Amino acid sequence: MLLKKWICLCIMSLLLTACGSQVIIEWVDLIKWDGKQYEAVYEVALADRSFIEKEIGEVDFKVADHVKRTSYRFKDGDAAFHEKGTKLYAIKGLEDAIAVEDQSVINGYRIYMVRDEAPLRQNFDQVPLEEVKKIEFYSSMEEGNRKTASYTDQSDMEDIKAILTNSKLAPSFEPNGDTNRYDVLLYTDDAIAFQYGIQFDGTTYFWFPSENAILSNDIQQFISKD
């Protein structure tokens, strides 16, 4: 009898726990438009606002605020995190990408790509370095991104590319405390620039070209012209 009571109490406890808890869904940053599902790409930046071609529509429904079931299927006009009315833009020269204005990112637009058509991240060894026309550095702070240096001189760019290319893979490296974050952007003639984060822990500069890698401290002289 005592065993039966104990089992009943356990079942009731589990039911109460399930009823009292809320389902937390970690949505991926998606937008569904014109039958295609676009996913945010974080390691690229719009090269210039002139590549924004035209407005193609706007968000109809913000999923994260209203949907509490994991079985939900995105419909045209749905966005995981953007408010209703957020405008969607076509990008010149890119058929399987759209842009959303976002002042928190470099150059002011978040890029979304059709997941099956484009890689979500380009490893550094895939960057066509011979086509790079400009290199910029930004510091990332709470108040936003601040451009710290820009280079178009071929000699400077070759030195920067050499430092990046010759970084030493260090998969097990761990920073010594808090780090400062910078971003390096490599521009070609395309609408999207390649973007990579660089961090500095007070002693070592490191980044993630494909996995953790240590950069020469020579990068410091290029990161900022201040």
mmCIF file of N, CA and C in Angstrom, residues 35-126:
data_model
loop_
_atom_site.group_PDB
_atom_site.id
_atom_site.type_symbol
_atom_site.label_atom_id
_atom_site.label_comp_id
_atom_site.label_asym_id
_atom_site.label_seq_id
_atom_site.Cartn_x
_atom_site.Cartn_y
_atom_site.Cartn_z
ATOM 1 N N GLY A 35 8.258 31.369 -50.795
ATOM 2 C CA GLY A 35 8.446 29.927 -50.820
ATOM 3 C C GLY A 35 9.823 29.443 -50.399
ATOM 4 N N LYS A 36 10.720 30.373 -50.058
ATOM 5 C CA LYS A 36 12.083 30.002 -49.664
ATOM 6 C C LYS A 36 12.332 30.371 -48.206
ATOM 7 N N GLN A 37 13.166 29.564 -47.561
ATOM 8 C CA GLN A 37 13.520 29.818 -46.169
ATOM 9 C C GLN A 37 14.928 30.395 -46.097
ATOM 10 N N TYR A 38 15.033 31.612 -45.582
ATOM 11 C CA TYR A 38 16.314 32.314 -45.503
ATOM 12 C C TYR A 38 16.819 32.304 -44.062
ATOM 13 N N GLU A 39 18.113 32.094 -43.917
ATOM 14 C CA GLU A 39 18.720 32.047 -42.591
ATOM 15 C C GLU A 39 19.800 33.119 -42.471
ATOM 16 N N ALA A 40 19.858 33.768 -41.301
ATOM 17 C CA ALA A 40 20.839 34.830 -41.081
ATOM 18 C C ALA A 40 22.254 34.291 -41.222
ATOM 19 N N VAL A 41 23.106 35.082 -41.882
ATOM 20 C CA VAL A 41 24.517 34.727 -42.068
ATOM 21 C C VAL A 41 25.330 35.742 -41.278
ATOM 22 N N TYR A 42 26.070 35.265 -40.300
ATOM 23 C CA TYR A 42 26.716 36.169 -39.358
ATOM 24 C C TYR A 42 28.147 36.523 -39.724
ATOM 25 N N GLU A 43 28.771 35.790 -40.600
ATOM 26 C CA GLU A 43 30.178 36.036 -40.920
ATOM 27 C C GLU A 43 30.343 36.744 -42.262
ATOM 28 N N VAL A 44 29.365 37.538 -42.633
ATOM 29 C CA VAL A 44 29.476 38.373 -43.825
ATOM 30 C C VAL A 44 28.855 39.726 -43.513
ATOM 31 N N ALA A 45 29.154 40.706 -44.347
ATOM 32 C CA ALA A 45 28.545 42.034 -44.206
ATOM 33 C C ALA A 45 28.208 42.566 -45.589
ATOM 34 N N LEU A 46 27.155 43.368 -45.670
ATOM 35 C CA LEU A 46 26.866 44.044 -46.926
ATOM 36 C C LEU A 46 28.040 44.957 -47.256
ATOM 37 N N ALA A 47 28.534 44.869 -48.481
ATOM 38 C CA ALA A 47 29.719 45.648 -48.848
ATOM 39 C C ALA A 47 29.435 47.143 -48.868
ATOM 40 N N ASP A 48 28.249 47.519 -49.315
ATOM 41 C CA ASP A 48 27.898 48.930 -49.403
ATOM 42 C C ASP A 48 26.383 49.039 -49.558
ATOM 43 N N ARG A 49 25.799 50.093 -49.029
ATOM 44 C CA ARG A 49 24.344 50.260 -49.109
ATOM 45 C C ARG A 49 23.848 50.399 -50.544
ATOM 46 N N SER A 50 24.737 50.750 -51.470
ATOM 47 C CA SER A 50 24.338 50.874 -52.873
ATOM 48 C C SER A 50 23.931 49.525 -53.466
ATOM 49 N N PHE A 51 24.276 48.420 -52.782
ATOM 50 C CA PHE A 51 23.902 47.100 -53.276
ATOM 51 C C PHE A 51 22.464 46.724 -52.889
ATOM 52 N N ILE A 52 21.822 47.533 -52.046
ATOM 53 C CA ILE A 52 20.404 47.299 -51.751
ATOM 54 C C ILE A 52 19.605 47.719 -52.978
ATOM 55 N N GLU A 53 18.917 46.754 -53.580
ATOM 56 C CA GLU A 53 18.278 46.993 -54.874
ATOM 57 C C GLU A 53 16.891 47.603 -54.739
ATOM 58 N N LYS A 54 16.000 46.924 -54.015
ATOM 59 C CA LYS A 54 14.622 47.415 -53.899
ATOM 60 C C LYS A 54 13.932 46.687 -52.759
ATOM 61 N N GLU A 55 12.859 47.284 -52.274
ATOM 62 C CA GLU A 55 12.038 46.633 -51.266
ATOM 63 C C GLU A 55 11.185 45.573 -51.947
ATOM 64 N N ILE A 56 11.158 44.361 -51.367
ATOM 65 C CA ILE A 56 10.393 43.269 -51.973
ATOM 66 C C ILE A 56 9.187 42.861 -51.131
ATOM 67 N N GLY A 57 9.087 43.390 -49.924
ATOM 68 C CA GLY A 57 7.966 43.028 -49.074
ATOM 69 C C GLY A 57 8.261 43.365 -47.629
ATOM 70 N N GLU A 58 7.445 42.821 -46.728
ATOM 71 C CA GLU A 58 7.673 43.074 -45.311
ATOM 72 C C GLU A 58 7.201 41.884 -44.488
ATOM 73 N N VAL A 59 7.681 41.815 -43.258
ATOM 74 C CA VAL A 59 7.335 40.725 -42.350
ATOM 75 C C VAL A 59 5.866 40.852 -41.941
ATOM 76 N N ASP A 60 5.159 39.716 -41.965
ATOM 77 C CA ASP A 60 3.752 39.683 -41.566
ATOM 78 C C ASP A 60 3.549 39.194 -40.137
ATOM 79 N N PHE A 61 4.513 38.384 -39.641
ATOM 80 C CA PHE A 61 4.278 37.706 -38.368
ATOM 81 C C PHE A 61 5.601 37.403 -37.686
ATOM 82 N N LYS A 62 5.733 37.816 -36.411
ATOM 83 C CA LYS A 62 6.927 37.508 -35.609
ATOM 84 C C LYS A 62 6.673 36.229 -34.823
ATOM 85 N N VAL A 63 7.362 35.177 -35.196
ATOM 86 C CA VAL A 63 7.090 33.847 -34.652
ATOM 87 C C VAL A 63 7.454 33.739 -33.171
ATOM 88 N N ALA A 64 8.613 34.264 -32.782
ATOM 89 C CA ALA A 64 9.112 34.047 -31.423
ATOM 90 C C ALA A 64 8.175 34.580 -30.348
ATOM 91 N N ASP A 65 7.417 35.610 -30.649
ATOM 92 C CA ASP A 65 6.527 36.207 -29.652
ATOM 93 C C ASP A 65 5.185 35.496 -29.522
ATOM 94 N N HIS A 66 4.845 34.672 -30.493
ATOM 95 C CA HIS A 66 3.474 34.147 -30.524
ATOM 96 C C HIS A 66 3.364 32.626 -30.589
ATOM 97 N N VAL A 67 4.411 31.944 -31.010
ATOM 98 C CA VAL A 67 4.310 30.495 -31.203
ATOM 99 C C VAL A 67 5.037 29.762 -30.082
ATOM 100 N N LYS A 68 4.367 28.792 -29.456
ATOM 101 C CA LYS A 68 4.925 28.052 -28.330
ATOM 102 C C LYS A 68 5.034 26.552 -28.611
ATOM 103 N N ARG A 69 4.904 26.171 -29.869
ATOM 104 C CA ARG A 69 4.991 24.743 -30.195
ATOM 105 C C ARG A 69 6.089 24.503 -31.238
ATOM 106 N N THR A 70 6.855 23.465 -31.005
ATOM 107 C CA THR A 70 8.003 23.174 -31.863
ATOM 108 C C THR A 70 7.591 22.646 -33.232
ATOM 109 N N SER A 71 6.335 22.233 -33.379
ATOM 110 C CA SER A 71 5.886 21.664 -34.655
ATOM 111 C C SER A 71 5.504 22.741 -35.668
ATOM 112 N N TYR A 72 5.565 24.013 -35.273
ATOM 113 C CA TYR A 72 5.132 25.094 -36.160
ATOM 114 C C TYR A 72 5.984 25.133 -37.429
ATOM 115 N N ARG A 73 5.342 25.342 -38.562
ATOM 116 C CA ARG A 73 6.030 25.452 -39.850
ATOM 117 C C ARG A 73 5.901 26.880 -40.368
ATOM 118 N N PHE A 74 7.033 27.485 -40.691
ATOM 119 C CA PHE A 74 7.039 28.872 -41.150
ATOM 120 C C PHE A 74 6.238 29.030 -42.444
ATOM 121 N N LYS A 75 5.496 30.145 -42.526
ATOM 122 C CA LYS A 75 4.746 30.509 -43.726
ATOM 123 C C LYS A 75 5.376 31.750 -44.340
ATOM 124 N N ASP A 76 5.054 32.005 -45.618
ATOM 125 C CA ASP A 76 5.563 33.215 -46.268
ATOM 126 C C ASP A 76 5.210 34.450 -45.434
ATOM 127 N N GLY A 77 6.212 35.281 -45.192
ATOM 128 C CA GLY A 77 6.014 36.483 -44.393
ATOM 129 C C GLY A 77 6.372 36.307 -42.931
ATOM 130 N N ASP A 78 6.644 35.083 -42.514
ATOM 131 C CA ASP A 78 7.044 34.819 -41.125
ATOM 132 C C ASP A 78 8.516 35.157 -40.914
ATOM 133 N N ALA A 79 8.842 35.681 -39.741
ATOM 134 C CA ALA A 79 10.229 35.893 -39.328
ATOM 135 C C ALA A 79 10.361 35.450 -37.875
ATOM 136 N N ALA A 80 11.461 34.838 -37.549
ATOM 137 C CA ALA A 80 11.641 34.363 -36.181
ATOM 138 C C ALA A 80 11.666 35.518 -35.191
ATOM 139 N N PHE A 81 12.422 36.587 -35.511
ATOM 140 C CA PHE A 81 12.664 37.641 -34.521
ATOM 141 C C PHE A 81 12.294 39.049 -34.966
ATOM 142 N N HIS A 82 11.995 39.263 -36.236
ATOM 143 C CA HIS A 82 11.697 40.612 -36.710
ATOM 144 C C HIS A 82 10.223 40.952 -36.523
ATOM 145 N N GLU A 83 9.988 42.210 -36.177
ATOM 146 C CA GLU A 83 8.623 42.666 -35.931
ATOM 147 C C GLU A 83 7.812 42.722 -37.226
ATOM 148 N N LYS A 84 6.502 42.610 -37.085
ATOM 149 C CA LYS A 84 5.612 42.791 -38.223
ATOM 150 C C LYS A 84 5.853 44.177 -38.828
ATOM 151 N N GLY A 85 5.945 44.217 -40.145
ATOM 152 C CA GLY A 85 6.192 45.479 -40.836
ATOM 153 C C GLY A 85 7.652 45.713 -41.182
ATOM 154 N N THR A 86 8.569 44.882 -40.666
ATOM 155 C CA THR A 86 9.983 45.015 -41.017
ATOM 156 C C THR A 86 10.151 44.812 -42.519
ATOM 157 N N LYS A 87 10.834 45.713 -43.177
ATOM 158 C CA LYS A 87 10.961 45.665 -44.632
ATOM 159 C C LYS A 87 12.065 44.691 -45.059
ATOM 160 N N LEU A 88 11.799 43.996 -46.168
ATOM 161 C CA LEU A 88 12.740 43.043 -46.754
ATOM 162 C C LEU A 88 13.242 43.609 -48.077
ATOM 163 N N TYR A 89 14.534 43.432 -48.330
ATOM 164 C CA TYR A 89 15.151 44.023 -49.521
ATOM 165 C C TYR A 89 15.892 42.978 -50.360
ATOM 166 N N ALA A 90 15.828 43.172 -51.678
ATOM 167 C CA ALA A 90 16.652 42.381 -52.593
ATOM 168 C C ALA A 90 18.054 42.983 -52.631
ATOM 169 N N ILE A 91 19.040 42.140 -52.944
ATOM 170 C CA ILE A 91 20.438 42.569 -53.016
ATOM 171 C C ILE A 91 20.918 42.393 -54.453
ATOM 172 N N LYS A 92 21.506 43.423 -55.007
ATOM 173 C CA LYS A 92 21.986 43.372 -56.392
ATOM 174 C C LYS A 92 22.986 42.232 -56.575
ATOM 175 N N GLY A 93 22.729 41.408 -57.588
ATOM 176 C CA GLY A 93 23.665 40.341 -57.928
ATOM 177 C C GLY A 93 23.516 39.076 -57.121
ATOM 178 N N LEU A 94 22.593 39.049 -56.156
ATOM 179 C CA LEU A 94 22.404 37.855 -55.328
ATOM 180 C C LEU A 94 20.950 37.414 -55.380
ATOM 181 N N GLU A 95 20.704 36.301 -56.046
ATOM 182 C CA GLU A 95 19.328 35.832 -56.206
ATOM 183 C C GLU A 95 18.803 35.149 -54.953
ATOM 184 N N ASP A 96 19.655 34.471 -54.231
ATOM 185 C CA ASP A 96 19.213 33.679 -53.081
ATOM 186 C C ASP A 96 19.610 34.337 -51.767
ATOM 187 N N ALA A 97 19.455 35.659 -51.706
ATOM 188 C CA ALA A 97 19.740 36.404 -50.482
ATOM 189 C C ALA A 97 18.790 37.579 -50.370
ATOM 190 N N ILE A 98 18.456 37.937 -49.146
ATOM 191 C CA ILE A 98 17.677 39.136 -48.870
ATOM 192 C C ILE A 98 18.351 39.870 -47.719
ATOM 193 N N ALA A 99 17.959 41.128 -47.515
ATOM 194 C CA ALA A 99 18.560 41.942 -46.464
ATOM 195 C C ALA A 99 17.473 42.595 -45.622
ATOM 196 N N VAL A 100 17.813 42.812 -44.354
ATOM 197 C CA VAL A 100 16.938 43.517 -43.420
ATOM 198 C C VAL A 100 17.772 44.605 -42.761
ATOM 199 N N GLU A 101 17.233 45.822 -42.700
ATOM 200 C CA GLU A 101 17.985 46.908 -42.071
ATOM 201 C C GLU A 101 18.210 46.592 -40.597
ATOM 202 N N ASP A 102 19.486 46.742 -40.159
ATOM 203 C CA ASP A 102 19.857 46.415 -38.785
ATOM 204 C C ASP A 102 21.075 47.249 -38.420
ATOM 205 N N GLN A 103 20.873 48.293 -37.621
ATOM 206 C CA GLN A 103 21.958 49.210 -37.301
ATOM 207 C C GLN A 103 22.980 48.609 -36.338
ATOM 208 N N SER A 104 22.715 47.421 -35.807
ATOM 209 C CA SER A 104 23.669 46.789 -34.898
ATOM 210 C C SER A 104 24.786 46.065 -35.642
ATOM 211 N N VAL A 105 24.645 45.912 -36.968
ATOM 212 C CA VAL A 105 25.671 45.200 -37.737
ATOM 213 C C VAL A 105 26.430 46.189 -38.624
ATOM 214 N N ILE A 106 27.628 45.804 -39.022
ATOM 215 C CA ILE A 106 28.473 46.661 -39.847
ATOM 216 C C ILE A 106 27.800 46.912 -41.195
ATOM 217 N N ASN A 107 27.770 48.153 -41.602
ATOM 218 C CA ASN A 107 27.170 48.635 -42.853
ATOM 219 C C ASN A 107 25.647 48.569 -42.880
ATOM 220 N N GLY A 108 25.031 48.265 -41.728
ATOM 221 C CA GLY A 108 23.625 48.560 -41.543
ATOM 222 C C GLY A 108 22.578 47.593 -42.034
ATOM 223 N N TYR A 109 22.964 46.431 -42.578
ATOM 224 C CA TYR A 109 21.965 45.471 -43.061
ATOM 225 C C TYR A 109 22.377 44.052 -42.682
ATOM 226 N N ARG A 110 21.435 43.300 -42.112
ATOM 227 C CA ARG A 110 21.650 41.886 -41.837
ATOM 228 C C ARG A 110 21.356 41.099 -43.110
ATOM 229 N N ILE A 111 22.243 40.159 -43.439
ATOM 230 C CA ILE A 111 22.102 39.358 -44.654
ATOM 231 C C ILE A 111 21.488 37.993 -44.324
ATOM 232 N N TYR A 112 20.533 37.582 -45.147
ATOM 233 C CA TYR A 112 19.909 36.261 -45.026
ATOM 234 C C TYR A 112 20.077 35.522 -46.348
ATOM 235 N N MET A 113 20.446 34.246 -46.259
ATOM 236 C CA MET A 113 20.647 33.445 -47.463
ATOM 237 C C MET A 113 19.840 32.158 -47.395
ATOM 238 N N VAL A 114 19.446 31.667 -48.564
ATOM 239 C CA VAL A 114 18.778 30.371 -48.637
ATOM 240 C C VAL A 114 19.769 29.306 -48.189
ATOM 241 N N ARG A 115 19.423 28.592 -47.175
ATOM 242 C CA ARG A 115 20.382 27.690 -46.528
ATOM 243 C C ARG A 115 20.947 26.644 -47.487
ATOM 244 N N ASP A 116 20.118 26.118 -48.367
ATOM 245 C CA ASP A 116 20.571 25.048 -49.264
ATOM 246 C C ASP A 116 21.391 25.570 -50.441
ATOM 247 N N GLU A 117 21.398 26.891 -50.642
ATOM 248 C CA GLU A 117 22.060 27.464 -51.807
ATOM 249 C C GLU A 117 23.412 28.087 -51.490
ATOM 250 N N ALA A 118 23.662 28.423 -50.233
ATOM 251 C CA ALA A 118 24.898 29.118 -49.887
ATOM 252 C C ALA A 118 25.370 28.660 -48.508
ATOM 253 N N PRO A 119 26.671 28.498 -48.323
ATOM 254 C CA PRO A 119 27.179 28.119 -47.007
ATOM 255 C C PRO A 119 26.909 29.228 -46.001
ATOM 256 N N LEU A 120 26.622 28.849 -44.756
ATOM 257 C CA LEU A 120 26.324 29.844 -43.737
ATOM 258 C C LEU A 120 27.596 30.514 -43.222
ATOM 259 N N ARG A 121 28.738 29.937 -43.500
ATOM 260 C CA ARG A 121 29.987 30.557 -43.089
ATOM 261 C C ARG A 121 31.077 30.152 -44.064
ATOM 262 N N GLN A 122 31.863 31.137 -44.514
ATOM 263 C CA GLN A 122 32.983 30.843 -45.398
ATOM 264 C C GLN A 122 34.254 30.744 -44.565
ATOM 265 N N ASN A 123 34.888 29.578 -44.554
ATOM 266 C CA ASN A 123 36.192 29.476 -43.917
ATOM 267 C C ASN A 123 37.185 30.364 -44.662
ATOM 268 N N PHE A 124 38.178 30.855 -43.940
ATOM 269 C CA PHE A 124 39.092 31.822 -44.524
ATOM 270 C C PHE A 124 39.819 31.260 -45.745
ATOM 271 N N ASP A 125 40.074 29.956 -45.762
ATOM 272 C CA ASP A 125 40.795 29.382 -46.910
ATOM 273 C C ASP A 125 39.949 29.381 -48.187
ATOM 274 N N GLN A 126 38.668 29.767 -48.080
ATOM 275 C CA GLN A 126 37.801 29.863 -49.254
ATOM 276 C C GLN A 126 37.725 31.288 -49.803
#
